[in-house]
Coordinates of C-alpha atoms in Angstrom, one line a residue:
M1 CA 0.2 0.1 0.4
V2 CA 2.9 1.9 0.9
N3 CA 4.4 1.7 -2.8
I4 CA 0.7 3.2 -3.9
F5 CA 1.0 5.6 -2.0
T6 CA 4.4 6.4 -2.7
I7 CA 4.1 6.4 -6.9
A8 CA 1.0 7.9 -7.0
L9 CA 2.6 11.0 -4.5
L10 CA 5.8 11.0 -7.0
S11 CA 3.2 11.2 -10.0
T12 CA 1.1 14.7 -8.5
F13 CA 4.6 15.8 -8.1
V14 CA 6.1 15.8 -11.4
F15 CA 2.9 16.1 -13.4
V16 CA 2.6 20.4 -11.0
G17 CA 6.3 20.9 -11.7
T18 CA 6.5 20.3 -15.2
N19 CA 2.6 22.2 -15.0
N20 CA 4.7 25.3 -13.4
F21 CA 7.5 24.7 -15.6
L22 CA 5.2 24.8 -17.9
L23 CA 3.6 28.6 -17.5
V24 CA 6.4 29.9 -16.0
Q25 CA 7.7 29.4 -19.5
I26 CA 4.7 30.0 -21.3
V27 CA 4.1 33.9 -19.2
T28 CA 7.9 34.8 -19.4
A29 CA 8.1 34.1 -22.9
Q30 CA 9.4 36.4 -25.7
P31 CA 7.6 37.0 -28.3
V32 CA 9.1 34.8 -31.8
K33 CA 10.4 37.3 -34.6
Q34 CA 9.2 35.5 -37.7
V35 CA 11.3 35.5 -40.2
N36 CA 9.5 34.4 -43.2
Q37 CA 7.3 37.1 -43.3
A38 CA 4.1 37.5 -45.7
R39 CA 4.8 39.6 -48.8
P40 CA 2.2 41.8 -50.3
I41 CA 0.4 39.8 -53.0
N42 CA 2.1 43.1 -55.7
S43 CA 5.6 42.9 -53.7
A44 CA 6.6 41.3 -56.7
V45 CA 5.8 42.7 -59.3
K46 CA 8.2 45.1 -61.1
I47 CA 7.8 49.4 -60.9
Y48 CA 8.9 50.7 -64.9
P49 CA 9.0 54.3 -64.2
A50 CA 8.7 56.9 -67.4
N51 CA 12.2 56.9 -69.2
N52 CA 11.0 59.2 -72.2
N53 CA 13.8 61.8 -70.9
L54 CA 16.9 59.5 -71.0
P55 CA 18.7 60.5 -74.0
A56 CA 19.5 57.9 -76.9
S57 CA 22.3 56.7 -75.5
R58 CA 20.6 55.1 -72.4
L59 CA 18.4 53.4 -74.4
I60 CA 19.7 49.7 -75.7
T61 CA 20.2 50.3 -79.3
I62 CA 18.8 47.7 -82.5
E63 CA 20.7 45.5 -82.5
S64 CA 20.7 44.7 -79.5
A65 CA 16.4 44.7 -79.8
I66 CA 17.0 42.5 -82.5
K67 CA 19.7 40.0 -81.2
K68 CA 17.0 39.0 -78.7
S69 CA 14.3 38.2 -81.2
S70 CA 17.2 36.0 -83.1
N71 CA 14.7 33.3 -83.4
M72 CA 12.4 34.9 -85.8
R73 CA 13.4 36.6 -89.2
I74 CA 12.9 40.8 -88.5
T75 CA 11.5 42.8 -90.4
E76 CA 10.5 45.8 -88.9
A77 CA 11.4 47.3 -85.2
K78 CA 10.5 50.6 -83.9
L79 CA 11.5 52.2 -80.6
I80 CA 8.5 53.9 -79.4
T81 CA 6.5 54.9 -76.1
Y82 CA 4.5 52.3 -74.1
Q83 CA 1.7 54.6 -74.4
E84 CA 1.9 54.2 -78.1
F85 CA 1.8 50.1 -78.3
T86 CA -1.1 50.3 -76.4
A87 CA -2.7 52.9 -78.8
Q88 CA -2.2 50.2 -81.5
T89 CA -3.2 47.3 -79.9
G90 CA -5.3 48.2 -76.7
A91 CA -3.0 46.0 -74.8
Y92 CA -1.6 47.5 -71.7
T93 CA -0.7 47.1 -67.5
S94 CA -0.2 49.2 -64.9
A95 CA 3.6 48.6 -64.1
I96 CA 4.8 50.5 -67.2
S97 CA 4.6 53.6 -67.2
S98 CA 2.9 55.4 -70.6
N99 CA 5.7 57.7 -70.9
R100 CA 8.5 54.1 -71.2
M101 CA 10.5 54.0 -74.0
V102 CA 9.9 50.5 -76.1
W103 CA 10.7 48.8 -78.7
I104 CA 8.3 46.9 -80.6
V105 CA 10.4 44.2 -82.8
T106 CA 8.3 42.2 -85.9
G107 CA 8.9 39.6 -87.9
F108 CA 8.3 36.0 -89.1
V109 CA 9.0 32.6 -88.0
L110 CA 9.8 30.2 -91.4
G111 CA 9.0 26.8 -90.7
E112 CA 7.2 25.6 -87.4
L113 CA 6.7 27.2 -84.1
R114 CA 7.1 25.1 -81.0
M115 CA 6.3 26.4 -77.3
S116 CA 8.5 26.1 -74.8
K117 CA 6.9 22.5 -73.7
G118 CA 7.4 20.8 -77.4
R119 CA 4.0 22.2 -78.0
S120 CA 3.9 23.3 -81.6
I121 CA 1.3 26.5 -82.4
C122 CA 1.9 27.4 -86.5
T123 CA 3.1 24.7 -89.5
N124 CA 4.9 27.2 -91.1
N125 CA 5.0 32.0 -90.9
A126 CA 4.0 32.6 -88.1
K127 CA 3.6 36.5 -87.3
L128 CA 5.3 36.9 -83.6
V129 CA 5.6 40.7 -82.2
E130 CA 7.1 41.9 -79.6
L131 CA 7.6 44.3 -77.0
I132 CA 11.5 44.7 -75.3
D133 CA 12.1 47.9 -73.1
A134 CA 14.8 50.3 -74.5
E135 CA 16.6 50.8 -70.9
T136 CA 16.8 47.1 -69.2
G137 CA 15.9 45.1 -72.2
D138 CA 13.5 43.7 -70.5
T139 CA 11.4 41.6 -72.3
F140 CA 7.5 42.6 -71.5
G141 CA 5.7 40.2 -74.2
R142 CA 5.6 38.9 -76.7
S143 CA 2.7 38.4 -79.4
I144 CA 1.6 35.3 -81.6
Y145 CA -0.1 35.7 -84.9
C146 CA -1.3 32.1 -87.1
L147 CA -2.5 32.9 -90.3
P148 CA -6.0 30.3 -90.1
S149 CA -4.9 27.6 -92.8
N150 CA -1.4 27.4 -91.0
Q151 CA -2.9 27.2 -87.4
I152 CA -2.6 24.2 -85.4
N153 CA -5.9 23.8 -82.5
F154 CA -5.7 21.7 -79.2
L155 CA -9.3 21.3 -78.6
P156 CA -10.2 18.5 -78.0

């Protein structure tokens, strides 16, 4: 009987001691600084401010713009403001200032045009229009136009 009483008393002592220890830890604990804080959704979006007042020496050359589009036969390359581009196409991105200088590079891809996953979208003479930032050389986008007779439809 003494053994059961001693074991019960010892168990109670350990339980109470542990609870007191944890309670002291909770009350005196300092807040933990979060290392990987969540970023706002828009924080990864790069903003391109106006640069139409920069001298031509600060912009990439036509040769550099064409080199970025080396996989096509170039038919036209022109330097315009983003506002002129949006007026022509209707496309608009708020992260790009309307007074940002851009290169519009137009050309054709002879033969079959394949996308990054290997799917082809056009069997011959796809027309490509690339929008390239004139200051940084970043590519803003690419439009692909394919004649209906050369277009490959992937939808079932």
